[in-house]
Short mmCIF file of C-alpha atoms in Angstrom, two decimals:
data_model
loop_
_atom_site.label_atom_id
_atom_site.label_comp_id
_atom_site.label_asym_id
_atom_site.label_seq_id
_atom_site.Cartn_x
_atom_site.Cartn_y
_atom_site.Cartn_z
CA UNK K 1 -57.29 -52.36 72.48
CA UNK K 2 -55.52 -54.86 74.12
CA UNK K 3 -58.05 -58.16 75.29
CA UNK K 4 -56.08 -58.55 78.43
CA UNK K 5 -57.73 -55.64 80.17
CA UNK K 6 -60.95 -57.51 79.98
CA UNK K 7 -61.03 -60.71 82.39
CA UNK K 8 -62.63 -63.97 81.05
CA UNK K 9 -65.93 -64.89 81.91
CA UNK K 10 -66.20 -68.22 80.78
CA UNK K 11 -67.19 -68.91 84.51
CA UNK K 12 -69.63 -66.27 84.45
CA UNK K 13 -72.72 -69.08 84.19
CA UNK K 14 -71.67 -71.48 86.80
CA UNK K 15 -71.00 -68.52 89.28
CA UNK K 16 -74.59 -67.14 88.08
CA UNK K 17 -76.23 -70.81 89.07
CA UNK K 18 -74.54 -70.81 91.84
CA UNK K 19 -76.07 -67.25 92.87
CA UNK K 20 -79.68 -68.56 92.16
CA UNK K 21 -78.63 -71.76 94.43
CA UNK K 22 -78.00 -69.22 97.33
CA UNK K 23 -74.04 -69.31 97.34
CA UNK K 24 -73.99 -65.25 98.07
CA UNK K 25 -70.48 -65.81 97.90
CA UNK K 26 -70.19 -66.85 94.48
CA UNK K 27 -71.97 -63.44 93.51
CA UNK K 28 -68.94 -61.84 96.18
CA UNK K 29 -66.74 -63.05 93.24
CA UNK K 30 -68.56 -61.67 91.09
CA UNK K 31 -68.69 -58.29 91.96
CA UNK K 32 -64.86 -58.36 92.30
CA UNK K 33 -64.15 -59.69 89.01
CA UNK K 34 -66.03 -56.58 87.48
CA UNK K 35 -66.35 -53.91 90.15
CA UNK K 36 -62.86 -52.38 88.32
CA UNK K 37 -64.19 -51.80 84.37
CA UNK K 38 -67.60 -51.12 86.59
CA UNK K 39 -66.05 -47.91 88.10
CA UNK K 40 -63.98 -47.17 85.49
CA UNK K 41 -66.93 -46.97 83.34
CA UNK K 42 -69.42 -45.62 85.55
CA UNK K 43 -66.85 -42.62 86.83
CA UNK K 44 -66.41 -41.18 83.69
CA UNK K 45 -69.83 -41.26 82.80
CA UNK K 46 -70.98 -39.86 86.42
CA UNK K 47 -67.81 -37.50 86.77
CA UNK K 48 -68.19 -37.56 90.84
CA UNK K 49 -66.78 -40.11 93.15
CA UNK K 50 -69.15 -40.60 95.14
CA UNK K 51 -71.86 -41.15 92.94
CA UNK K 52 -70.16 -43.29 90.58
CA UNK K 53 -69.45 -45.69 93.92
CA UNK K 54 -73.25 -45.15 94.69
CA UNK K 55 -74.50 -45.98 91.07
CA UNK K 56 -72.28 -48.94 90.89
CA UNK K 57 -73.50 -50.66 94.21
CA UNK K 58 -76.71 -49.88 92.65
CA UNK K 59 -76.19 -51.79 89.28
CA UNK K 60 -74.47 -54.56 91.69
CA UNK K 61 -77.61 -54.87 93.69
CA UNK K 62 -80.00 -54.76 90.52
CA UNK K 63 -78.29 -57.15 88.95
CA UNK K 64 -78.06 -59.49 91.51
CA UNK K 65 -82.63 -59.05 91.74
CA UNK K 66 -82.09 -59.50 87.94
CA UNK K 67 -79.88 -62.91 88.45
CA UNK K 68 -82.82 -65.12 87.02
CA UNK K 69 -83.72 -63.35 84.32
CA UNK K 70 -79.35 -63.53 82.51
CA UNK K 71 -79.22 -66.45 80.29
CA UNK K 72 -75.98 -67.91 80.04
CA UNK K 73 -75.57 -68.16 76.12
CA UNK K 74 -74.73 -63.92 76.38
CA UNK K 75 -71.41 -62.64 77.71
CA UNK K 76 -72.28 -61.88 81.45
CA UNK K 77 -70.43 -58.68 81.09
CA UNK K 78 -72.58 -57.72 78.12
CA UNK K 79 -75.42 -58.04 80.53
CA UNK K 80 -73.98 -56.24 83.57
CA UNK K 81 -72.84 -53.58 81.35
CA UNK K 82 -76.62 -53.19 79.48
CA UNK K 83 -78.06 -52.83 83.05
CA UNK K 84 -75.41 -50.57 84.02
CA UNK K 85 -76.03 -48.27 80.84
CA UNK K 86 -80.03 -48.42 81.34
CA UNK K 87 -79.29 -47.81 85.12
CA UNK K 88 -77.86 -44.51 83.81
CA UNK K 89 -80.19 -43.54 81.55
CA UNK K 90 -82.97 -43.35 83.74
CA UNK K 91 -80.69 -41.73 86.02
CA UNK K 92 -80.02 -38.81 84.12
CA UNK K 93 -83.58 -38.94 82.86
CA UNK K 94 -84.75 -38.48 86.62
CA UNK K 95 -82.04 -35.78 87.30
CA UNK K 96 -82.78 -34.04 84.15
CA UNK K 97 -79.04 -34.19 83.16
CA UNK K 98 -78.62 -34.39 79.46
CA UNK K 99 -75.37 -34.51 77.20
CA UNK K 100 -73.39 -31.86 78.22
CA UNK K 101 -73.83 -28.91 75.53
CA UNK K 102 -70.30 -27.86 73.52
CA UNK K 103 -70.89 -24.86 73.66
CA UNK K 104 -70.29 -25.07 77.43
CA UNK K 105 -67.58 -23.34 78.70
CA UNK K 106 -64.98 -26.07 80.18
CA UNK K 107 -64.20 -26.44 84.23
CA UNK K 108 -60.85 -25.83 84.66
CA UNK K 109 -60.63 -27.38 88.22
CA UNK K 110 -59.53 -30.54 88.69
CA UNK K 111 -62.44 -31.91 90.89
CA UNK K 112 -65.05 -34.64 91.12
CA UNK K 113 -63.54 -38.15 89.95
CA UNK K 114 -59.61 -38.25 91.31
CA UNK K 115 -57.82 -40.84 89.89
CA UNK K 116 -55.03 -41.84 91.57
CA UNK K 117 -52.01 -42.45 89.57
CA UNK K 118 -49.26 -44.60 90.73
CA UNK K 119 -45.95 -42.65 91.32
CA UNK K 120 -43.38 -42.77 88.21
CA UNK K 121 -39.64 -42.91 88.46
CA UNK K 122 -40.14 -40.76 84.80
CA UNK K 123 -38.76 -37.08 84.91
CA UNK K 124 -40.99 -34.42 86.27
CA UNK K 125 -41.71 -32.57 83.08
CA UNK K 126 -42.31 -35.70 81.54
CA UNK K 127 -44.64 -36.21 84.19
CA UNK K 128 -46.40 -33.16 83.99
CA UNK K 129 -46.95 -33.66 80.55
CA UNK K 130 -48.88 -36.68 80.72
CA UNK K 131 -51.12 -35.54 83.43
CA UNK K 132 -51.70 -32.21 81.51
CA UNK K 133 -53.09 -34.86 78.74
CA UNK K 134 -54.72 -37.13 80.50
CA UNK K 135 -56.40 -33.57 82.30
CA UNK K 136 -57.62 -32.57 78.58
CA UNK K 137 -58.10 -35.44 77.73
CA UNK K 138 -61.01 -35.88 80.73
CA UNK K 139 -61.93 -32.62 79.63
CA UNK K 140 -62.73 -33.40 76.26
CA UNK K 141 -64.53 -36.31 77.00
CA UNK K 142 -66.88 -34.69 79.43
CA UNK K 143 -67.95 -32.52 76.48
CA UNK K 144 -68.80 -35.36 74.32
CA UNK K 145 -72.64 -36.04 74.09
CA UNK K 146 -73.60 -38.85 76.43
CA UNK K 147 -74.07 -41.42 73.32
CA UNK K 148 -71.05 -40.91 71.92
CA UNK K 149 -68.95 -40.50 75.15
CA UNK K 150 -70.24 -43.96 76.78
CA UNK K 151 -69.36 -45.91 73.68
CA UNK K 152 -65.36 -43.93 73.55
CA UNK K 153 -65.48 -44.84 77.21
CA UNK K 154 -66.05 -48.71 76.88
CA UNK K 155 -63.93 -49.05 73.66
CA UNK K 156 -60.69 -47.04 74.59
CA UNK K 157 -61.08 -47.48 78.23
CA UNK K 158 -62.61 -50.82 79.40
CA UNK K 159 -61.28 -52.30 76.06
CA UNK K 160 -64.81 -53.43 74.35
CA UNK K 161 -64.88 -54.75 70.85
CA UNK K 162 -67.29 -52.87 68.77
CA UNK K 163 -69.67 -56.75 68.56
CA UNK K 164 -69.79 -56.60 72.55
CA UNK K 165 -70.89 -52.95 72.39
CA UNK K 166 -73.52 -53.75 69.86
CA UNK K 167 -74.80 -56.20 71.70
CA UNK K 168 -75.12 -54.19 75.03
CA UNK K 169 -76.69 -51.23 73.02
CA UNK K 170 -79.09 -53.32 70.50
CA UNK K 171 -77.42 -51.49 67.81
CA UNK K 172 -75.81 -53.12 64.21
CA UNK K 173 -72.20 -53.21 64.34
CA UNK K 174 -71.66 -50.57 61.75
CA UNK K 175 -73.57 -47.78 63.86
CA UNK K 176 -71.51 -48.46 66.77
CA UNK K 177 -68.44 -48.26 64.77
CA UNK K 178 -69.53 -45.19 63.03
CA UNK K 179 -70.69 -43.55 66.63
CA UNK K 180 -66.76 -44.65 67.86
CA UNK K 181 -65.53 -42.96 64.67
CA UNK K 182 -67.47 -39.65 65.62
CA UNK K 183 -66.52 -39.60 69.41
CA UNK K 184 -62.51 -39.90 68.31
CA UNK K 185 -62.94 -37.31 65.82
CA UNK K 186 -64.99 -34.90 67.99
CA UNK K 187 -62.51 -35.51 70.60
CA UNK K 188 -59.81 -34.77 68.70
CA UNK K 189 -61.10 -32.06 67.77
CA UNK K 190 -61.77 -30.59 71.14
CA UNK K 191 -58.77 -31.39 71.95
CA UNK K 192 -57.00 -29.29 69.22
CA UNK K 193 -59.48 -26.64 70.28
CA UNK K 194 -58.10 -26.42 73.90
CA UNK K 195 -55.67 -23.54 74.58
CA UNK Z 1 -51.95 -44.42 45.63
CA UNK Z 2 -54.40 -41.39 46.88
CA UNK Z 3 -54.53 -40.32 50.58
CA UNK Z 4 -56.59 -43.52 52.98
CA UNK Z 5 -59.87 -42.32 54.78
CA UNK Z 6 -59.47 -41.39 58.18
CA UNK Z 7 -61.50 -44.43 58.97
CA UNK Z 8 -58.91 -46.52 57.62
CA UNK Z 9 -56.11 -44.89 59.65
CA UNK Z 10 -58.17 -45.51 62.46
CA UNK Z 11 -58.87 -48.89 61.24
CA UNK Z 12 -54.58 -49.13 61.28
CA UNK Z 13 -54.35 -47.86 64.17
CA UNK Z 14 -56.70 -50.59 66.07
CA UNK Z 15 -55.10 -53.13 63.95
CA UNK Z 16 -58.30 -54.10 61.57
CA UNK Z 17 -56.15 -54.22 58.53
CA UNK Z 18 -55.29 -57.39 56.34
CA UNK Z 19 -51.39 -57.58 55.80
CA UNK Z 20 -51.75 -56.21 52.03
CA UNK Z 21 -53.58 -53.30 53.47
CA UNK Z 22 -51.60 -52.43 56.06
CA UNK Z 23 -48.64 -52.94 53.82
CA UNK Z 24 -50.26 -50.50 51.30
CA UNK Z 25 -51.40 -47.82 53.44
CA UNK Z 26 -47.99 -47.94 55.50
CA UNK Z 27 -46.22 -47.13 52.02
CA UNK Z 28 -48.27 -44.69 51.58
CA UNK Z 29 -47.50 -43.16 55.00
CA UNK Z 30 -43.91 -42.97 54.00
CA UNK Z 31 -44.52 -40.33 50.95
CA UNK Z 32 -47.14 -38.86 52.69
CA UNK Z 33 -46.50 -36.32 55.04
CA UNK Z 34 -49.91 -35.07 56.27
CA UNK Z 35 -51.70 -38.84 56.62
CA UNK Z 36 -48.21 -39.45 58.50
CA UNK Z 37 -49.05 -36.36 60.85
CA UNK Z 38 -52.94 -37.04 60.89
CA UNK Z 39 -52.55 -41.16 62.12
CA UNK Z 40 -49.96 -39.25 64.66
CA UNK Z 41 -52.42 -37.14 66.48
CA UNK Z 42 -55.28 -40.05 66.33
CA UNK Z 43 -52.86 -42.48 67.48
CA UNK Z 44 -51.27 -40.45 70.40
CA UNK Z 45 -55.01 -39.30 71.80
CA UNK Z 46 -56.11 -43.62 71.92
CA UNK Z 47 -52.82 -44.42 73.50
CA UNK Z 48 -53.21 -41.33 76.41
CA UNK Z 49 -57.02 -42.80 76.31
CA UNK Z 50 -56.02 -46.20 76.82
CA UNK Z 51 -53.72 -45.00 79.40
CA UNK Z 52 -55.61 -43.01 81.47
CA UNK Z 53 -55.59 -44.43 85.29
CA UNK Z 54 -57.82 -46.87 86.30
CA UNK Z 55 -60.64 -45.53 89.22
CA UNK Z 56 -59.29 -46.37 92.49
CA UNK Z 57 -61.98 -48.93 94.09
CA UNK Z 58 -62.07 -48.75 97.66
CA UNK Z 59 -61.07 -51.56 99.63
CA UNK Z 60 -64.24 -51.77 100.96
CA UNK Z 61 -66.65 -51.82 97.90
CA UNK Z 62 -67.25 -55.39 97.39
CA UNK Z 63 -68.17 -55.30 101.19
CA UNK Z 64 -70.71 -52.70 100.70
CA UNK Z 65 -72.84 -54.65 97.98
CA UNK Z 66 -72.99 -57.85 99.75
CA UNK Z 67 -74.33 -55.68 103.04
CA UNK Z 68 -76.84 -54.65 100.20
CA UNK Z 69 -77.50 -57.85 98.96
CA UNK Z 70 -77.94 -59.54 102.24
CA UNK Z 71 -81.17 -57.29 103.20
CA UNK Z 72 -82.21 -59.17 99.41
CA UNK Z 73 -83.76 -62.54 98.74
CA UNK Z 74 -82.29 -65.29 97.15
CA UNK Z 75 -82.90 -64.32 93.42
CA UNK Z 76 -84.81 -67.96 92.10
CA UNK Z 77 -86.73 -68.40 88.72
CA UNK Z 78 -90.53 -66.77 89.91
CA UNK Z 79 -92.83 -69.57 90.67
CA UNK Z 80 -96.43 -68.67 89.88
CA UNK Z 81 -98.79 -67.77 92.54
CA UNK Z 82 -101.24 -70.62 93.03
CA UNK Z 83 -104.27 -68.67 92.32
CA UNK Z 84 -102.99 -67.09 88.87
CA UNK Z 85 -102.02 -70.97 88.09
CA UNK Z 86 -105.49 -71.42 88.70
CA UNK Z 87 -106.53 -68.48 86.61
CA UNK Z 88 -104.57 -69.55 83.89
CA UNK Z 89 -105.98 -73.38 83.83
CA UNK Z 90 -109.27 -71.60 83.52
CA UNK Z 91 -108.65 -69.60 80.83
CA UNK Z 92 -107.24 -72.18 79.32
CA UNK Z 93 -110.19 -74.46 79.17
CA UNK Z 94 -112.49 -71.84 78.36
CA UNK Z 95 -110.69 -70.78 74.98
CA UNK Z 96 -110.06 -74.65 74.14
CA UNK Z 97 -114.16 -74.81 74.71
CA UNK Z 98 -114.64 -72.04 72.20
CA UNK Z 99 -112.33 -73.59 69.75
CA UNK Z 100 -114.45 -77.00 69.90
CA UNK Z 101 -117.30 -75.32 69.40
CA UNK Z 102 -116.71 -73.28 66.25
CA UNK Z 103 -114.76 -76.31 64.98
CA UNK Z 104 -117.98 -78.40 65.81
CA UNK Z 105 -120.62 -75.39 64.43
CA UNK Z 106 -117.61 -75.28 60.78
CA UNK Z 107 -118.09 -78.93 60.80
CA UNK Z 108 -122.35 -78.90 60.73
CA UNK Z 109 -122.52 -75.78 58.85
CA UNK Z 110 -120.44 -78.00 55.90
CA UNK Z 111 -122.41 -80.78 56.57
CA UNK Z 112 -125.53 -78.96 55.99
CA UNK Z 113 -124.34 -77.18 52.84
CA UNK Z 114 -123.48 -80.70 51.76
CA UNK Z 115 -127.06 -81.88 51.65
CA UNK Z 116 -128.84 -78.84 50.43
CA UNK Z 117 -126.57 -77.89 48.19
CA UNK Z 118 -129.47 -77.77 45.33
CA UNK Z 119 -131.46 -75.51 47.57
CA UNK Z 120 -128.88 -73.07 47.85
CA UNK Z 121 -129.10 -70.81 45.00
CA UNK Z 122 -126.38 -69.49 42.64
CA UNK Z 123 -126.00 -65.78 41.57
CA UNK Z 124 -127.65 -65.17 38.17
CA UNK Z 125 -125.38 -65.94 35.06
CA UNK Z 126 -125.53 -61.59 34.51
CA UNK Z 127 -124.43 -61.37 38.18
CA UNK Z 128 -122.18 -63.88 38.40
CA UNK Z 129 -120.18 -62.17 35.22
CA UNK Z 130 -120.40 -58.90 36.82
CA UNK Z 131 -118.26 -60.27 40.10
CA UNK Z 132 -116.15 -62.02 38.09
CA UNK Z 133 -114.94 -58.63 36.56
CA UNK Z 134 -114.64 -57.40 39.93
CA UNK Z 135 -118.03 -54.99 39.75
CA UNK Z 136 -120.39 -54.17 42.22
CA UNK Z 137 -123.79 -56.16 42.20
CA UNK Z 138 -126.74 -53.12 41.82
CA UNK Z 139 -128.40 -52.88 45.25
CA UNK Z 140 -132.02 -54.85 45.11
CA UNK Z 141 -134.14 -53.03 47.83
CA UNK Z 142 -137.34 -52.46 47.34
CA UNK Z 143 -137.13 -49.17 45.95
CA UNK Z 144 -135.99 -50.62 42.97
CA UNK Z 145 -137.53 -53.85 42.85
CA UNK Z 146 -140.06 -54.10 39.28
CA UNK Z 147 -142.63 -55.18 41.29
CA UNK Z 148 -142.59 -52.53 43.89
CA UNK Z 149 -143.14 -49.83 41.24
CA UNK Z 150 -146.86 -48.57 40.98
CA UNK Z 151 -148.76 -50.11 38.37
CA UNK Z 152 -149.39 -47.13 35.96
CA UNK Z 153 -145.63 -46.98 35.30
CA UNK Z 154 -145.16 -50.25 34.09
CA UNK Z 155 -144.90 -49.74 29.96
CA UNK Z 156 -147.80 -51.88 28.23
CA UNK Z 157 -146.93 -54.76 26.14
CA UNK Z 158 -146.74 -53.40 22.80
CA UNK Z 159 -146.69 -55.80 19.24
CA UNK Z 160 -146.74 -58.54 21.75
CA UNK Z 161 -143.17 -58.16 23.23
CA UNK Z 162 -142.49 -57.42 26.75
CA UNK Z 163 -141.12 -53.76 27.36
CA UNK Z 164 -139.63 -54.67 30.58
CA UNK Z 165 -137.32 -57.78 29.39
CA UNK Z 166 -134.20 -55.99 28.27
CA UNK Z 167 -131.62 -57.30 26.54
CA UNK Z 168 -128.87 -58.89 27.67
CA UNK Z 169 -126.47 -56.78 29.82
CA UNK Z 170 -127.96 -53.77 30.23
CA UNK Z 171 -128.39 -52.41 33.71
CA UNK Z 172 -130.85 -53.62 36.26
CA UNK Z 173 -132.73 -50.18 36.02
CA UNK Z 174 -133.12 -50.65 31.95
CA UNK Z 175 -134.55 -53.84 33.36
CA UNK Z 176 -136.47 -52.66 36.13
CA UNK Z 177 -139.75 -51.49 34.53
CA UNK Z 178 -138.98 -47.74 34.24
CA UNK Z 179 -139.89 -45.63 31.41
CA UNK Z 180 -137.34 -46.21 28.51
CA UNK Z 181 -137.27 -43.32 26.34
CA UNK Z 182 -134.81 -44.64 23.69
CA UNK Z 183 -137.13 -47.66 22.77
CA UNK Z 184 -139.12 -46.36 20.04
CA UNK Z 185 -142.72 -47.02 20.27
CA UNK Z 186 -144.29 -47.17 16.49
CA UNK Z 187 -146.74 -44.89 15.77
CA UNK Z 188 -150.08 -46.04 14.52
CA UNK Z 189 -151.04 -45.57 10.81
CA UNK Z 190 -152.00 -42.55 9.47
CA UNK Z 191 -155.45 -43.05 7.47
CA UNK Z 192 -154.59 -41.79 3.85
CA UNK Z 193 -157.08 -39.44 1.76
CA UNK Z 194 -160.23 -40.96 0.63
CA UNK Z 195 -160.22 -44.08 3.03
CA UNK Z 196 -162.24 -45.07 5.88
CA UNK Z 197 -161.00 -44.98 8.82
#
């Protein structure tokens, strides 16, 4: 994945100090830098608008209560994202919503999450095509298991190297990369599946 | 060269390959007509993955979580509560108190041993070999204690030796004073014909 959809957070510390100093604005900048690959993470996982704004204020607001506790030699991302996944967790725990069974039959309606796609000069069938795609391709990732879809989400869609998602899950390396390897291949799968 | 793992297409297709590897496995791709069609459908499903649009944040979000945040505190590093500071000193004292004193009680228990060392007896030679080959000392309770053991089954001293002392490295019960029934006790003379008794 390209590195340029992630934004640098070299400044991530001194904006963090300046949090715990009580600059609220600094944390303003915060959220702004990383309220985008927030949603975009926490929508697919959460598959409802409304609740994926909801949950990300959420993981906003625990992070900044949490402020003291991020030391600055970690990626700040890496931390916002581990309290974003554990955020979710328990979430899911407390709604008793587990991974999403494959033997489930899929919704064919285009509701929930709508991501708005800016107009293309392209052909219309060309068009069409790529939403019908990108429609299967949400599809297929709301039938992955919830492991498996979170790490496809962060590493084809917010851009993570496999070493960042390791560190936000605790896990070695090689089991993250072997969980990506299963969530492309299941996906693909599905997707070949699909009528 | 035989067909890569899908791994390694995948590996390809995110770029992970050294420059002979790539070079190998796109040469490969040229003969090969179903790895060509198999890093196809992997590579089109990342690209419409990578491509899919980004969630539309409202204009408004950022707004939302500083209203949040401004019902919050100022997050600071937690200063202890006076009275758990307090706590703490205490229990701090106490457990350097306790160390002194064992270190203090180690220290005259040593000195002690120092100066009665001769008063402090050794195991028994028998003993002593026993532990050292890792066996278990007999128990010495009174029960089996020689002296404990009623008079009448003590064996008599017979030609002037002394039933009881075994020899060397028997067990503590051969030792003990109880009947030994392998220890042959010689039977008095017979008076032949014709003498007196």
């Amino acid at each position: 994945m390209p590195e340029d959809k992630r934004s640098s957070g070299s400044d991530d510390p001194k904006l963090v100090r300046r949090c715990l100093r009580g600059d609220r604005k600094a944390f303003e900048t915060i959220v702004l830098k990383y309220q985008q690959p927030m949603l975009n993470y926490v929508s697919r996982m959460v598959r409802e608008r409304e609740m994926a704004l909801d949950v990300s204020q959420e993981v906003f607001l625990r992070a900044y209560a949490a402020l003291p506790s991020y030391r600055s030699q970690y990626k700040f991302s890496t931390w916002l994202f581990r309290i974003a996944s554990n955020y979710l967790i328990d979430h899911w725990r407390k709604k008793k919503i587990t991974a999403i069974s494959l033997d489930q039959p899929l919704d064919d309606t285009e509701d929930g999450c709508t991501l708005q796609v800016a107009d293309e000069t392209a052909s219309i069938i060309l068009e069409m095509e790529r939403k019908e795609l990108r429609l299967r391709l949400e599809q297929a990732m709301d039938r992955l298991p919830v492991h498996l879809k979170e790490l496809f989400v962060w590493r084809h869609i917010n851009g993570m190297s496999y070493e960042e998602m390791a560190e936000i899950k605790k896990l070695p390396v090689g089991t993250v990369k072997n969980r990506v390897f299963q969530a492309k291949e299941m996906m693909r799968g599905l997707l070949e599946e699909m009528p | 060269m035989s067909c890569p793992s899908v791994d390694r297409l995948y590996d390809d297709l995110d770029g992970a390959l050294t420059g002979a590897e790539k070079e190998s496995v796109e040469r490969h791709l040229q003969s090969c007509e179903s790895c060509r069609r198999a890093r196809a459908v992997r590579g089109r499903i990342a690209g419409a993955a990578a491509d899919l649009p980004p969630f539309e944040v409202p204009p408004d979000f950022a707004a939302g979580v500083m209203a949040g945040i401004a019902a919050l505190p100022v997050p600071a590093a937690k200063k202890l509560h006076p009275g758990l500071v307090w706590t703490a000193a205490a229990a701090a004292a106490a457990g350097a108190g306790i160390g002194l004193g064992m270190i203090l009680a180690g220290a005259g228990s040593a000195a002690w041993l120092s100066r009665n060392r001769s008063r402090v007896r050794s195991p028994a030679p028998q003993r002593r070999r026993l532990l050292a080959k890792g066996g278990k000392l007999p128990l010495l309770g009174r029960k089996n204690h020689p002296r404990s053991l009623p008079r009448s089954s003590r064996i008599p001293a017979i030609d002037g030796r002394n039933p009881r002392a075994g020899r060397p490295g028997r067990s503590h019960r051969r030792n003990s004073g109880h009947l030994d029934f392998r220890r042959r006790i010689p039977a008095p003379p017979t008076p032949r014909f014709g003498e007196n008794a």
